[in-house]
Short mmCIF file of N, CA and C in Angstrom, two decimals:
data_model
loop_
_atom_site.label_atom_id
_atom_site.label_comp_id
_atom_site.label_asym_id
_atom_site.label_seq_id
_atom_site.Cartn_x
_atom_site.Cartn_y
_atom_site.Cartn_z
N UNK A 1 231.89 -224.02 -77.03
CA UNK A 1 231.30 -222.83 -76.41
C UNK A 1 231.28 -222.96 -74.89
N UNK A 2 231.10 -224.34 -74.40
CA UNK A 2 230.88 -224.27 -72.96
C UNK A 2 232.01 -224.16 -72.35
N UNK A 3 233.98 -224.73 -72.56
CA UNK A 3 234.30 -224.26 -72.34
C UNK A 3 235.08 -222.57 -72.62
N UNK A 4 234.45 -221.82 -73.73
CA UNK A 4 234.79 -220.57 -73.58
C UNK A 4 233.71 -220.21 -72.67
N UNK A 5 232.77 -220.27 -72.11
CA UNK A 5 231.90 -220.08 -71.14
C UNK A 5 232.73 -220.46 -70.09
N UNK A 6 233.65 -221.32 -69.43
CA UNK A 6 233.93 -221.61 -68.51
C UNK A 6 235.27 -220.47 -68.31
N UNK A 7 236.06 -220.20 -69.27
CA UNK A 7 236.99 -219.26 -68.65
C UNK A 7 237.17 -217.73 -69.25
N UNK A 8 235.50 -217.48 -69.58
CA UNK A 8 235.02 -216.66 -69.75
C UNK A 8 235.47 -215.07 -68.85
N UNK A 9 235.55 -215.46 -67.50
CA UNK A 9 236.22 -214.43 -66.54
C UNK A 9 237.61 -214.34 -66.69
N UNK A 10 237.97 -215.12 -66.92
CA UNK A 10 240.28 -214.78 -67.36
C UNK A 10 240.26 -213.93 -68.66
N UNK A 11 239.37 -214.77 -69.76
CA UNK A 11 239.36 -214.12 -70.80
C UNK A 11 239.26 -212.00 -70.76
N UNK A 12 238.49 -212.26 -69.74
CA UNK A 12 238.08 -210.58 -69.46
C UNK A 12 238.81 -210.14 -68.74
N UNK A 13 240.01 -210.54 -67.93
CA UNK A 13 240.78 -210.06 -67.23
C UNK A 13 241.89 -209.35 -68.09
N UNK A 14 242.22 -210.94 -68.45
CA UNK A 14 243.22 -210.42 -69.89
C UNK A 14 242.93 -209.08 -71.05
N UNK A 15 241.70 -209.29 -71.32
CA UNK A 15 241.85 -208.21 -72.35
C UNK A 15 241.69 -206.63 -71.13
N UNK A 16 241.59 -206.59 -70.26
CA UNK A 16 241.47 -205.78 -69.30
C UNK A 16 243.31 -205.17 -69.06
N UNK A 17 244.03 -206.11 -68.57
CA UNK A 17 245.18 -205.94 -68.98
C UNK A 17 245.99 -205.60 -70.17
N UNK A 18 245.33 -205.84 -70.98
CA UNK A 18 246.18 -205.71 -72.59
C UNK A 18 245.77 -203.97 -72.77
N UNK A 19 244.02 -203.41 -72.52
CA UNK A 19 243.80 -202.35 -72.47
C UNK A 19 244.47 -201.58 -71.60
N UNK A 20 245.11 -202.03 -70.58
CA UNK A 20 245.94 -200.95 -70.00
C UNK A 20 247.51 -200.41 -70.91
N UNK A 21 247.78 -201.52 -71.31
CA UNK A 21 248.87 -201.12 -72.16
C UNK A 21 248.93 -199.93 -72.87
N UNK A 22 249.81 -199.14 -72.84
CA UNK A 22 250.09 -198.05 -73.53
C UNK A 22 251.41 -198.15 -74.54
N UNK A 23 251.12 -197.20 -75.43
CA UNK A 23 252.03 -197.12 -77.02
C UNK A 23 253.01 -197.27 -76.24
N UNK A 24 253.29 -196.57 -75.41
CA UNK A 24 254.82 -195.69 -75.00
C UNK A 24 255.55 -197.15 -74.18
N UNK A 25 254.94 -198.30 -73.44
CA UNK A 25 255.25 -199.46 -73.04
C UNK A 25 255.51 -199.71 -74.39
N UNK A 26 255.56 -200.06 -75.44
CA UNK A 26 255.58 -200.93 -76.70
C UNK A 26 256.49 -200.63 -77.21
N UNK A 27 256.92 -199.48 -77.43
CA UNK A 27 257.47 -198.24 -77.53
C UNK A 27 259.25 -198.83 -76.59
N UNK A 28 258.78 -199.15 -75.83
CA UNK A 28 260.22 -199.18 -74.74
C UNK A 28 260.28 -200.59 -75.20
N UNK A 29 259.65 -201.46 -75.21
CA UNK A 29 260.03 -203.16 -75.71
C UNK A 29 260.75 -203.02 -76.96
N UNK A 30 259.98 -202.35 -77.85
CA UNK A 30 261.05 -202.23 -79.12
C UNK A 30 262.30 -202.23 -79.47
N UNK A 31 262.38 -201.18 -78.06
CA UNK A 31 263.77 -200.26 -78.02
C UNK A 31 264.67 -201.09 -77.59
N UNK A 32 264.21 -201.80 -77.17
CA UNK A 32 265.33 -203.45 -76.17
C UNK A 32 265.90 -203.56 -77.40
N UNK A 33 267.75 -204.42 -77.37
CA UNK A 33 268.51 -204.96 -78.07
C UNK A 33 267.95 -206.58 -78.17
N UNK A 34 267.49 -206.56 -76.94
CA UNK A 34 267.32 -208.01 -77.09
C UNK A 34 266.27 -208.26 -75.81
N UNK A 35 264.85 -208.61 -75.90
CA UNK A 35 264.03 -208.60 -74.52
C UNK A 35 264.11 -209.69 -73.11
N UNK A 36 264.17 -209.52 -72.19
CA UNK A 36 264.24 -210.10 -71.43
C UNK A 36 263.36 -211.53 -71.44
N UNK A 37 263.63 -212.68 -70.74
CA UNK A 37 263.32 -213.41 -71.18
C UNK A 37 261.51 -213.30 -71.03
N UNK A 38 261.44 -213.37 -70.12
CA UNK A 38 260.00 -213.31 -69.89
C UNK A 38 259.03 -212.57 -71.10
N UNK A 39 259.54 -211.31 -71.53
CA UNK A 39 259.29 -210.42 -72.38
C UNK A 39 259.04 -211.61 -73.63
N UNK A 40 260.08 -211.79 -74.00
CA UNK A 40 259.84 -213.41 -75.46
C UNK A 40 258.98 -214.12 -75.01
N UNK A 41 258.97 -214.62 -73.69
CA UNK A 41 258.18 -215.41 -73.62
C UNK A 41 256.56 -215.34 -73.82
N UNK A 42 256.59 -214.06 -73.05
CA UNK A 42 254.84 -213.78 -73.98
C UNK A 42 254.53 -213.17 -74.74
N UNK A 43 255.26 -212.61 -75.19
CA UNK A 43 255.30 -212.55 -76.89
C UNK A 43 255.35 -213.27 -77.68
N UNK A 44 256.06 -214.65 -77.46
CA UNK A 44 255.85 -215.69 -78.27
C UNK A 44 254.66 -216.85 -77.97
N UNK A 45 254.03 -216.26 -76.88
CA UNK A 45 253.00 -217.24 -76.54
C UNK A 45 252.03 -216.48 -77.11
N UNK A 46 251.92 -215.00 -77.86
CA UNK A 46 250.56 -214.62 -78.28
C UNK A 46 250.96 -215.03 -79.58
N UNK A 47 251.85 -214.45 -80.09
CA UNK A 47 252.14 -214.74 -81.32
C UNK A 47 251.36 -215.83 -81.94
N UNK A 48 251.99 -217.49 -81.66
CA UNK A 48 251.33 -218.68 -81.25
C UNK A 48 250.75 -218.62 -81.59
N UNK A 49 249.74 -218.50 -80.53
CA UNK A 49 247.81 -218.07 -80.30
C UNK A 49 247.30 -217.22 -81.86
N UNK A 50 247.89 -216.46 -81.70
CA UNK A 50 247.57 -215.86 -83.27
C UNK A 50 248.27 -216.50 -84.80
N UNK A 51 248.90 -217.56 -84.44
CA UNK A 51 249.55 -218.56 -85.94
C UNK A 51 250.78 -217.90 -86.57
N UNK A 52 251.60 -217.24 -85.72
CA UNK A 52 252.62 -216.72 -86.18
C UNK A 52 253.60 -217.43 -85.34
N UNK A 53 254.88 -218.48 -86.09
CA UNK A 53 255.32 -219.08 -85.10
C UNK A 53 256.72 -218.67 -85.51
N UNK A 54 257.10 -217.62 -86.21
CA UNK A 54 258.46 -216.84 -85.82
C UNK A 54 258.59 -216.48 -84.57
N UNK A 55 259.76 -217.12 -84.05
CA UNK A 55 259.37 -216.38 -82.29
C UNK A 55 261.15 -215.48 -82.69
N UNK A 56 261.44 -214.84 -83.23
CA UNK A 56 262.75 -214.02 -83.86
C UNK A 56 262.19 -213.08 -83.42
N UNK A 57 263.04 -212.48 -82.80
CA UNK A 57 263.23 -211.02 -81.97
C UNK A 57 262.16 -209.83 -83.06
N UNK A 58 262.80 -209.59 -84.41
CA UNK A 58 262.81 -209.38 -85.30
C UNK A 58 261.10 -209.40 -85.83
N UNK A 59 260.58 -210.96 -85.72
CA UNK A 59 259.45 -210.55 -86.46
C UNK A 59 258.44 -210.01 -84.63
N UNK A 60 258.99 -210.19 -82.96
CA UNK A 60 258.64 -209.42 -82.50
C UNK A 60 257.73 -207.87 -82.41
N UNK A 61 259.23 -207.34 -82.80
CA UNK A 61 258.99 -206.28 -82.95
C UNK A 61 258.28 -205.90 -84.24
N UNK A 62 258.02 -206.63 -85.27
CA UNK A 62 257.15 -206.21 -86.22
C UNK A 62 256.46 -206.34 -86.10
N UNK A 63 255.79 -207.46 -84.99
CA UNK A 63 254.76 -207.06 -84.60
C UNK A 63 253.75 -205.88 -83.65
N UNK A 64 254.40 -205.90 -82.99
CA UNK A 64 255.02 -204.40 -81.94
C UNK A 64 254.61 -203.13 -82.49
N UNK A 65 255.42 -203.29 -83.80
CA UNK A 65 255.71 -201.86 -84.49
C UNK A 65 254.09 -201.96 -85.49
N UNK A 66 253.39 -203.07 -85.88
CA UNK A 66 252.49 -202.91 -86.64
C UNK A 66 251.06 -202.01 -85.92
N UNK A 67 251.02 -200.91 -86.66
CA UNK A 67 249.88 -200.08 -85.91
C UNK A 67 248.82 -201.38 -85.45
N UNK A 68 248.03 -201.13 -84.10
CA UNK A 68 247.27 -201.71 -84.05
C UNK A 68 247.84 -203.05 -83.12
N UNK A 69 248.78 -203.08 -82.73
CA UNK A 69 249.28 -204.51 -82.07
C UNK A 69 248.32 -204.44 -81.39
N UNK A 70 247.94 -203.98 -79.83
CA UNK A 70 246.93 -203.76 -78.95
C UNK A 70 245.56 -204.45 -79.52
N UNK A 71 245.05 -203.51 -80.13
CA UNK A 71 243.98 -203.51 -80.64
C UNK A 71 243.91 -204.68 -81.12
N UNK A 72 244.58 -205.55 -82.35
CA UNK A 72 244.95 -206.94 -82.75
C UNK A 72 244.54 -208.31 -81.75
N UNK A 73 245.05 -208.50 -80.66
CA UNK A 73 245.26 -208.89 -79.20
C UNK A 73 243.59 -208.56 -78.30
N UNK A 74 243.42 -207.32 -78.34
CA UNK A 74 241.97 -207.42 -77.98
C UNK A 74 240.69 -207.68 -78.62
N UNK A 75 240.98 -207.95 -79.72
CA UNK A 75 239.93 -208.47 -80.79
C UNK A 75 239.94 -210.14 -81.54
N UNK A 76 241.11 -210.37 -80.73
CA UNK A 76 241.19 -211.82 -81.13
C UNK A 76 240.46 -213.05 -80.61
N UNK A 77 239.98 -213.53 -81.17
CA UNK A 77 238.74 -214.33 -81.41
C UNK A 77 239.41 -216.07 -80.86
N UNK A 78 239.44 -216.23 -79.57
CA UNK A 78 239.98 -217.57 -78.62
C UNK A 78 239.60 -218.89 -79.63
N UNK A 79 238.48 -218.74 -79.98
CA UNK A 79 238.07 -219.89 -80.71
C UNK A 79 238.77 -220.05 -82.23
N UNK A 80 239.24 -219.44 -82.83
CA UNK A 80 240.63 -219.44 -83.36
C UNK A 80 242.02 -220.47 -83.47
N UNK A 81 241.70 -220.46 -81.95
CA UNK A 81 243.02 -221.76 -81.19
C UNK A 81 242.59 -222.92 -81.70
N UNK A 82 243.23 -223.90 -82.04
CA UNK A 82 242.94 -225.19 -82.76
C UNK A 82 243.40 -225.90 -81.47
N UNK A 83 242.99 -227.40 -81.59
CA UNK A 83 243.71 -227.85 -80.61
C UNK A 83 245.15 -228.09 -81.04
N UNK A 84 245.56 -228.36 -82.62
CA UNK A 84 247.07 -228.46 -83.10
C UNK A 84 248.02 -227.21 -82.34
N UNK A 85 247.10 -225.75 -82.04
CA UNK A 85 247.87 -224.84 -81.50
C UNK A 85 248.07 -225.08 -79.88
N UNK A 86 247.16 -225.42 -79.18
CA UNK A 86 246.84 -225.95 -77.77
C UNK A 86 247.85 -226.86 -77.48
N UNK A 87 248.55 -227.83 -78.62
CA UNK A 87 248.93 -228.94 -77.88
C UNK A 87 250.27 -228.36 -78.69
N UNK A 88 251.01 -227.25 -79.24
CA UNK A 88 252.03 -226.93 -79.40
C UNK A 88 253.40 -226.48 -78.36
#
């Protein structure tokens, strides 16, 4: 708890950012043949974080496409992270 107390302020930044996201951004990632790298890259770093370690374009966008991605992402619970996921 003390350190989710300690990066307690990023934590709120982030989901601050994720709330800006709109469908229609998600919407255009989809639409990619193939996402830029950066794009995989944090996509596969939430993924991760959430125990999904397909990092395939493919299960991407299923995630993407699953109503609720957003919402998913802002309700996710940090303490969750194991350290087995931390030190992946």
């Amino acid at each position: 708890e003390k350190e989710l107390a300690e990066i307690q302020p990023i934590l709120d930044a982030a989901k601050k950012a994720v709330g800006s996201i709109k469908p229609d951004h998600l919407n255009e990632i989809r639409a990619l043949k193939m996402p830029p790298e950066p794009i995989h890259d944090v996509l596969n770093g939430v993924l991760r974080l959430m125990g999904n370690y397909d990092n395939s374009w493919a299960s991407m966008k299923k995630f993407l496409s699953g109503g609720g991605a957003i919402q998913r992402i802002m309700n996710f619970d940090p303490r969750q992270i194991t350290a087995e996921i931390r030190n992946d």
